[in-house]
Amino acid sequence: MYTYLLSRNKLISGIIFSISLCFIATVVVAQYDNYNFRHFPQEELMPIESAYAQGLDNYASENWSDCIKFIELSLRLHRLLKDSVTYCIRNCNASHVQLQEPVMASSTGDMQIFWRILMRASCLKKCRMHFPALSLPYPRKEVMDDFDNRLPYRYMYFAYVQTDDLQKALASAHTYLQRNPEDPVMTRHMNQYKREFDLEGALIDHEERPYEVSFLKAVTLFNSEDFSSSISHMEQALSQYLQQYSLCQAMCHGACDADLPQTKDLYPTLADAYVDALRCEVKCEENLMPNVGGYFVEKFIATMYHYLQFAYYKLNDARSAAPCASSYVLFDPEDKVMRQNMLYYQSYREQWGLDDHSFTPRVEALRYYNHTTLLKQMLAFAENYLQSEVG
């Protein structure tokens, strides 16, 4: 009567494998152990690009201890920059810059928009004065891409190997592979270690995000048929993911490409900055996609709703299951199995006590779907019709 998607079963088996490697109780001293957003050591403040370059220079000269020192510092500086930008963006979003607009004889739409831009810029400027990292030169896009792709951990892996620190080398390799599972060299190295050593306690992801931990815990409980506990952790994972997505979006508006073309034209300049932020926002989904057992969980938010609707169903809670099914269909409307599940709920709506509202997506799912869809449409429009402005 109720059909479960085969591809999800494949996903579950991969998650079980990953859990045996990832959920381990050990301590590896790492670059973030003494990190404090509010109390970053003054003597360590320097441009990210400078610290990273010194690390790579020492890597090239095989000065492994200084290579590790400066690359770890660059990772802390990168996190400090992200935390500082995110704090200021969130602070100004929360305040909404509740200042009275000036009284003008004729307040046009353009003037009102420009006033809001000025007030927001003023809020951000005041906030940034309190964070030293934001007064340092902003890294070039290529450098930021290296950090987003976790390339520093690849260098650190080889440096740790040269210093015979296998535990830290494995943690660096695993952190890198979580973002780059198809790297043939690193995959070959990791597979060799797995054949030769017991890796329990070594495979730690230094960049692991809270929702990934909650998601894996939820799937573990799902597989043990503890559906009630699984729901609790999956709902937590969903909430944490949406929060992280919001932070990613905020970071985009505080990290537009610093190399905008010099021009005296206001609107093309604004368009360049906004399109750069749009590209960053659209990429948030990809950047936040978790890696489980060496494979990225595509349509991650839909996957969470899939697990939720099945778990709620197993607890005979169709009032909660049906909206999760409707939410899933938003992101994968051609899924025949979920369509059958929806028909099942509709066929037995009286027995389950369901009404029309039960077959609408959950509020946060609809909001997320509409937002991501609009972002992609706006970016497509910009790239198709504003090419002369955005290059």
Coordinates of C-alpha atoms in Angstrom, one line a residue:
M1 CA 0.0 0.0 0.0
Y2 CA 2.9 2.4 0.7
T3 CA 5.9 2.4 -1.6
Y4 CA 9.3 3.6 -0.6
L5 CA 11.7 5.0 -3.1
L6 CA 14.6 2.6 -4.1
S7 CA 17.1 5.4 -4.6
R8 CA 16.6 6.4 -0.9
N9 CA 17.4 2.8 0.1
K10 CA 20.7 3.1 -1.8
L11 CA 21.3 6.4 0.0
I12 CA 20.7 4.8 3.3
S13 CA 23.2 2.1 2.7
G14 CA 25.8 4.7 1.9
I15 CA 25.0 6.6 5.0
I16 CA 25.4 3.5 7.2
F17 CA 28.9 3.1 5.8
S18 CA 29.8 6.7 6.4
I19 CA 28.6 6.6 10.0
S20 CA 30.9 3.8 10.9
L21 CA 33.8 6.1 9.8
C22 CA 32.6 9.5 10.9
F23 CA 31.0 9.1 14.3
I24 CA 34.0 8.6 16.5
A25 CA 35.0 9.8 19.9
T26 CA 38.5 11.2 19.7
V27 CA 40.2 14.5 19.9
V28 CA 42.5 15.9 17.2
V29 CA 44.1 19.2 18.0
A30 CA 43.4 21.4 15.0
Q31 CA 43.6 25.0 13.8
Y32 CA 40.1 25.9 15.2
D33 CA 40.6 24.5 18.8
N34 CA 41.6 27.9 20.2
Y35 CA 39.7 29.9 17.7
N36 CA 37.6 32.7 19.2
F37 CA 35.6 35.0 17.0
R38 CA 35.4 37.8 19.6
H39 CA 39.0 37.5 20.9
F40 CA 41.2 36.8 17.9
P41 CA 44.9 37.3 18.8
Q42 CA 46.0 40.8 17.5
E43 CA 49.5 39.4 16.6
E44 CA 47.9 36.9 14.2
L45 CA 45.9 39.4 12.2
M46 CA 47.1 39.7 8.7
P47 CA 45.5 39.5 5.2
I48 CA 44.3 36.0 4.4
E49 CA 46.1 36.1 1.0
S50 CA 49.4 36.9 2.7
A51 CA 49.1 34.0 5.2
Y52 CA 48.0 31.6 2.5
A53 CA 50.9 32.7 0.2
Q54 CA 53.4 32.2 2.9
G55 CA 52.1 28.7 3.6
L56 CA 52.3 27.8 -0.1
D57 CA 55.8 29.3 -0.4
N58 CA 56.9 27.1 2.6
Y59 CA 55.2 24.2 0.9
A60 CA 57.2 24.7 -2.3
S61 CA 60.5 25.0 -0.3
E62 CA 59.6 21.9 1.8
N63 CA 59.6 23.9 5.1
W64 CA 56.8 21.8 6.4
S65 CA 56.4 23.2 9.9
D66 CA 56.0 26.8 8.7
C67 CA 53.8 25.5 5.9
I68 CA 51.4 24.1 8.4
K69 CA 51.7 27.1 10.6
F70 CA 50.7 29.6 8.0
I71 CA 48.0 27.5 6.2
E72 CA 46.4 26.8 9.6
L73 CA 46.5 30.6 10.3
S74 CA 45.0 31.3 6.9
L75 CA 42.1 28.9 7.7
R76 CA 41.5 30.7 11.0
L77 CA 41.6 34.1 9.3
H78 CA 39.1 32.8 6.6
R79 CA 36.7 31.7 9.3
L80 CA 37.2 35.0 11.1
L81 CA 36.3 36.9 8.0
K82 CA 33.2 34.9 7.3
D83 CA 32.1 35.2 11.0
S84 CA 32.7 39.0 11.0
V85 CA 30.8 39.6 7.7
T86 CA 28.0 37.3 8.7
Y87 CA 27.6 39.1 12.1
C88 CA 27.4 42.5 10.5
I89 CA 24.9 41.4 7.8
R90 CA 22.6 39.7 10.3
N91 CA 22.9 42.6 12.7
C92 CA 21.8 45.1 10.0
N93 CA 19.1 42.8 8.7
A94 CA 17.7 42.5 12.2
S95 CA 17.7 46.3 12.9
H96 CA 16.1 47.0 9.5
V97 CA 17.7 50.4 9.8
Q98 CA 14.6 51.9 11.4
L99 CA 15.5 55.5 10.5
Q100 CA 12.9 58.1 9.4
E101 CA 13.2 58.8 5.7
P102 CA 13.9 62.5 5.0
V103 CA 10.9 64.6 4.0
M104 CA 11.3 65.6 0.4
A105 CA 9.1 67.8 -1.8
S106 CA 8.8 64.9 -4.3
S107 CA 10.0 61.5 -3.1
T108 CA 10.5 59.3 -6.1
G109 CA 10.9 55.6 -6.1
D110 CA 14.6 55.9 -7.0
M111 CA 15.2 58.3 -4.1
Q112 CA 13.5 55.9 -1.6
I113 CA 15.6 53.0 -2.8
F114 CA 18.8 55.0 -2.7
W115 CA 18.0 56.2 0.8
R116 CA 17.6 52.6 2.0
I117 CA 20.9 51.6 0.3
L118 CA 22.6 54.5 2.1
M119 CA 21.2 53.6 5.5
R120 CA 22.1 49.9 5.0
A121 CA 25.6 50.9 3.9
S122 CA 25.9 53.2 7.0
C123 CA 24.9 50.3 9.3
L124 CA 27.4 47.9 7.7
K125 CA 30.2 50.5 7.8
K126 CA 29.6 51.2 11.5
C127 CA 29.5 47.5 12.3
R128 CA 32.6 46.7 10.4
M129 CA 34.6 49.2 12.4
H130 CA 34.3 46.8 15.4
F131 CA 35.9 43.9 13.5
P132 CA 39.6 44.2 12.6
A133 CA 39.4 41.4 10.0
L134 CA 37.1 43.6 7.9
S135 CA 39.8 46.3 7.7
L136 CA 42.2 44.0 6.0
P137 CA 42.5 43.6 2.3
Y138 CA 39.8 41.4 0.9
P139 CA 41.2 38.2 -0.8
R140 CA 40.9 37.8 -4.6
K141 CA 38.1 35.5 -5.8
E142 CA 40.6 32.8 -6.8
V143 CA 41.8 32.6 -3.2
M144 CA 38.3 32.5 -1.7
D145 CA 37.5 29.7 -4.2
D146 CA 40.5 27.7 -2.8
F147 CA 39.0 28.0 0.7
D148 CA 35.5 27.1 -0.5
N149 CA 36.9 24.0 -2.2
R150 CA 39.0 23.2 0.9
L151 CA 42.2 23.2 -1.1
P152 CA 44.3 24.3 1.9
Y153 CA 43.6 20.9 3.5
R154 CA 45.2 19.1 0.6
Y155 CA 48.4 21.0 1.1
M156 CA 48.2 20.3 4.9
Y157 CA 47.7 16.6 4.3
F158 CA 51.0 16.3 2.4
A159 CA 52.8 18.5 4.9
Y160 CA 51.6 16.4 7.8
V161 CA 52.7 13.3 6.0
Q162 CA 56.2 14.7 5.8
T163 CA 56.2 15.4 9.5
D164 CA 55.0 11.9 10.3
D165 CA 51.7 13.1 11.9
L166 CA 49.4 10.5 10.5
Q167 CA 46.4 11.4 12.7
K168 CA 46.4 15.1 11.5
A169 CA 47.2 14.0 7.9
L170 CA 44.1 11.7 7.8
A171 CA 41.9 14.4 9.3
S172 CA 43.1 16.9 6.7
A173 CA 42.6 14.4 3.9
H174 CA 39.1 13.5 5.0
T175 CA 38.1 17.2 5.4
Y176 CA 39.4 17.8 1.8
L177 CA 37.7 14.7 0.4
Q178 CA 34.3 15.6 1.9
R179 CA 34.3 18.5 -0.6
N180 CA 36.3 16.7 -3.4
P181 CA 35.4 13.0 -3.3
E182 CA 36.5 12.5 -7.0
D183 CA 40.1 13.6 -6.5
P184 CA 41.9 10.4 -7.7
V185 CA 45.2 11.0 -5.9
M186 CA 43.7 11.7 -2.5
T187 CA 41.2 8.9 -2.9
R188 CA 44.0 6.5 -3.7
H189 CA 45.9 7.6 -0.6
M190 CA 42.8 7.3 1.6
N191 CA 42.0 3.8 0.3
Q192 CA 45.5 2.7 1.0
Y193 CA 45.2 3.9 4.6
K194 CA 41.9 2.1 5.0
R195 CA 43.5 -1.1 3.9
E196 CA 46.5 -0.8 6.2
F197 CA 45.1 0.9 9.4
D198 CA 42.1 1.0 11.7
L199 CA 40.9 4.5 11.0
E200 CA 38.5 4.8 13.9
G201 CA 39.0 8.1 15.5
A202 CA 41.0 9.6 12.6
L203 CA 38.4 10.6 10.0
I204 CA 37.3 14.0 11.3
D205 CA 35.8 16.7 9.1
H206 CA 37.2 20.0 10.5
E207 CA 34.6 21.9 8.4
E208 CA 31.6 19.7 9.4
R209 CA 28.4 21.7 9.8
P210 CA 25.8 21.1 12.5
Y211 CA 23.1 20.0 10.1
E212 CA 25.3 17.3 8.7
V213 CA 25.7 15.8 12.2
S214 CA 22.0 15.9 12.9
F215 CA 21.2 14.4 9.5
L216 CA 23.5 11.5 9.9
K217 CA 22.2 10.8 13.4
A218 CA 18.6 11.0 12.1
V219 CA 19.4 8.4 9.4
T220 CA 21.1 6.1 11.9
L221 CA 17.9 6.2 14.0
F222 CA 15.8 5.8 10.9
N223 CA 17.6 2.6 10.0
S224 CA 17.2 1.2 13.5
E225 CA 13.4 2.0 13.1
D226 CA 13.5 4.5 16.0
F227 CA 11.3 6.8 14.0
S228 CA 10.3 9.1 16.8
S229 CA 13.9 10.0 17.6
S230 CA 14.8 10.1 13.9
I231 CA 12.1 12.7 13.3
S232 CA 13.4 14.9 16.2
H233 CA 17.0 14.9 14.7
M234 CA 15.8 15.3 11.1
E235 CA 13.6 18.3 12.0
Q236 CA 16.7 19.7 13.8
A237 CA 18.8 19.1 10.7
L238 CA 16.2 20.8 8.6
S239 CA 16.2 23.9 10.9
Q240 CA 20.0 24.0 11.1
Y241 CA 20.3 23.7 7.3
L242 CA 17.9 26.6 6.7
Q243 CA 19.8 28.7 9.2
Q244 CA 23.1 27.9 7.5
Y245 CA 21.6 28.6 4.1
S246 CA 20.5 32.0 5.4
L247 CA 24.0 32.7 6.7
C248 CA 25.4 31.7 3.3
Q249 CA 23.1 34.2 1.6
A250 CA 24.2 36.9 4.1
M251 CA 27.8 36.2 3.4
C252 CA 27.1 36.8 -0.3
H253 CA 26.0 40.3 0.3
G254 CA 29.0 41.1 2.4
A255 CA 31.5 39.5 0.0
C256 CA 30.8 40.8 -3.5
D257 CA 33.7 40.7 -5.9
A258 CA 36.1 43.5 -5.0
D259 CA 37.3 43.8 -8.6
L260 CA 34.2 45.5 -10.0
P261 CA 35.0 47.6 -13.1
Q262 CA 35.7 51.2 -12.5
T263 CA 32.9 53.3 -14.0
K264 CA 31.1 56.5 -13.4
D265 CA 27.8 55.0 -14.3
L266 CA 25.8 54.3 -11.1
Y267 CA 23.3 51.7 -12.4
P268 CA 25.8 49.4 -14.3
T269 CA 28.0 49.5 -11.1
L270 CA 25.0 48.5 -8.9
A271 CA 24.1 45.8 -11.4
D272 CA 27.6 44.3 -11.4
A273 CA 27.6 44.1 -7.6
Y274 CA 24.1 42.7 -7.4
V275 CA 24.7 40.0 -10.1
D276 CA 27.9 39.0 -8.3
A277 CA 25.9 38.5 -5.2
L278 CA 23.2 36.6 -7.1
R279 CA 25.8 34.1 -8.4
C280 CA 27.1 33.6 -4.9
E281 CA 23.6 33.1 -3.5
V282 CA 22.7 30.5 -6.2
K283 CA 25.8 28.6 -5.4
C284 CA 24.9 28.3 -1.7
E285 CA 22.8 25.1 -2.4
E286 CA 25.8 23.4 -4.0
N287 CA 28.2 24.6 -1.3
L288 CA 26.0 23.3 1.5
M289 CA 25.3 19.9 -0.1
P290 CA 26.6 17.2 2.4
N291 CA 28.9 14.4 1.4
V292 CA 27.8 11.0 2.7
G293 CA 30.0 8.0 2.1
G294 CA 31.8 9.7 -0.7
Y295 CA 28.7 10.9 -2.5
F296 CA 26.9 14.3 -2.4
V297 CA 23.3 14.2 -1.3
E298 CA 21.6 16.0 -4.2
K299 CA 18.3 17.7 -3.5
F300 CA 19.3 17.6 0.1
I301 CA 16.3 19.5 1.5
A302 CA 13.9 17.3 -0.5
T303 CA 15.7 14.2 0.9
M304 CA 15.1 15.4 4.4
Y305 CA 11.3 15.8 3.7
H306 CA 11.3 12.3 2.2
Y307 CA 12.7 10.8 5.4
L308 CA 10.3 12.9 7.5
Q309 CA 7.2 11.9 5.6
F310 CA 8.0 8.2 5.8
A311 CA 8.9 8.4 9.5
Y312 CA 5.7 10.3 10.3
Y313 CA 3.8 7.7 8.3
K314 CA 5.3 4.9 10.3
L315 CA 4.1 6.6 13.5
N316 CA 0.6 6.8 12.0
D317 CA 0.9 10.6 11.9
A318 CA -0.5 11.4 8.5
R319 CA -1.3 14.9 9.4
S320 CA 2.5 15.5 9.6
A321 CA 3.4 13.1 6.8
A322 CA 1.2 14.6 4.1
P323 CA 2.6 18.1 4.2
C324 CA 6.1 16.6 4.1
A325 CA 5.2 14.7 1.0
S326 CA 3.8 17.9 -0.6
S327 CA 7.0 19.6 0.3
Y328 CA 9.0 16.9 -1.3
V329 CA 7.0 17.2 -4.5
L330 CA 7.9 20.9 -4.8
F331 CA 11.5 19.9 -5.4
D332 CA 10.9 16.7 -7.4
P333 CA 7.5 17.0 -9.1
E334 CA 8.2 14.1 -11.4
D335 CA 8.8 11.5 -8.7
K336 CA 6.2 8.8 -9.4
V337 CA 6.5 7.1 -6.1
M338 CA 5.9 10.2 -4.1
R339 CA 2.9 11.0 -6.3
Q340 CA 1.5 7.6 -5.4
N341 CA 2.1 8.3 -1.8
M342 CA 0.1 11.6 -2.2
L343 CA -2.7 9.7 -3.8
Y344 CA -2.7 7.3 -0.9
Y345 CA -3.1 10.1 1.6
Q346 CA -5.9 11.6 -0.5
S347 CA -7.7 8.3 -0.8
Y348 CA -7.8 7.8 2.9
R349 CA -8.1 11.4 4.0
E350 CA -11.2 10.9 6.0
Q351 CA -9.7 8.0 8.0
W352 CA -6.6 10.1 8.6
G353 CA -8.5 13.2 9.5
L354 CA -6.9 15.2 6.7
D355 CA -8.2 18.4 5.1
D356 CA -7.1 20.5 2.1
H357 CA -4.5 22.3 4.2
S358 CA -2.8 18.9 4.8
F359 CA -1.9 18.7 1.1
T360 CA 0.0 22.0 1.0
P361 CA 3.7 22.2 1.4
R362 CA 5.1 23.3 4.8
V363 CA 5.7 27.0 5.2
E364 CA 9.5 26.9 5.3
A365 CA 9.6 24.5 2.3
L366 CA 7.5 26.8 0.2
R367 CA 9.5 29.8 1.2
Y368 CA 12.8 28.1 0.4
Y369 CA 11.5 26.8 -2.9
N370 CA 10.2 30.2 -4.0
H371 CA 13.4 31.9 -2.9
T372 CA 15.8 29.6 -4.7
T373 CA 13.6 29.5 -7.8
L374 CA 13.5 33.3 -7.9
L375 CA 17.2 33.6 -7.5
K376 CA 17.9 31.3 -10.4
Q377 CA 15.4 33.1 -12.6
M378 CA 16.9 36.5 -11.8
L379 CA 20.4 35.3 -12.4
A380 CA 19.4 33.7 -15.8
F381 CA 17.7 37.1 -16.7
A382 CA 20.9 39.0 -15.8
E383 CA 23.2 36.7 -17.7
N384 CA 20.9 36.7 -20.8
Y385 CA 20.1 40.4 -21.0
L386 CA 22.8 42.3 -19.1
Q387 CA 25.9 40.6 -20.6
S388 CA 27.2 44.0 -21.7
E389 CA 27.1 45.3 -18.2
V390 CA 28.2 42.2 -16.2
G391 CA 30.8 41.1 -18.7

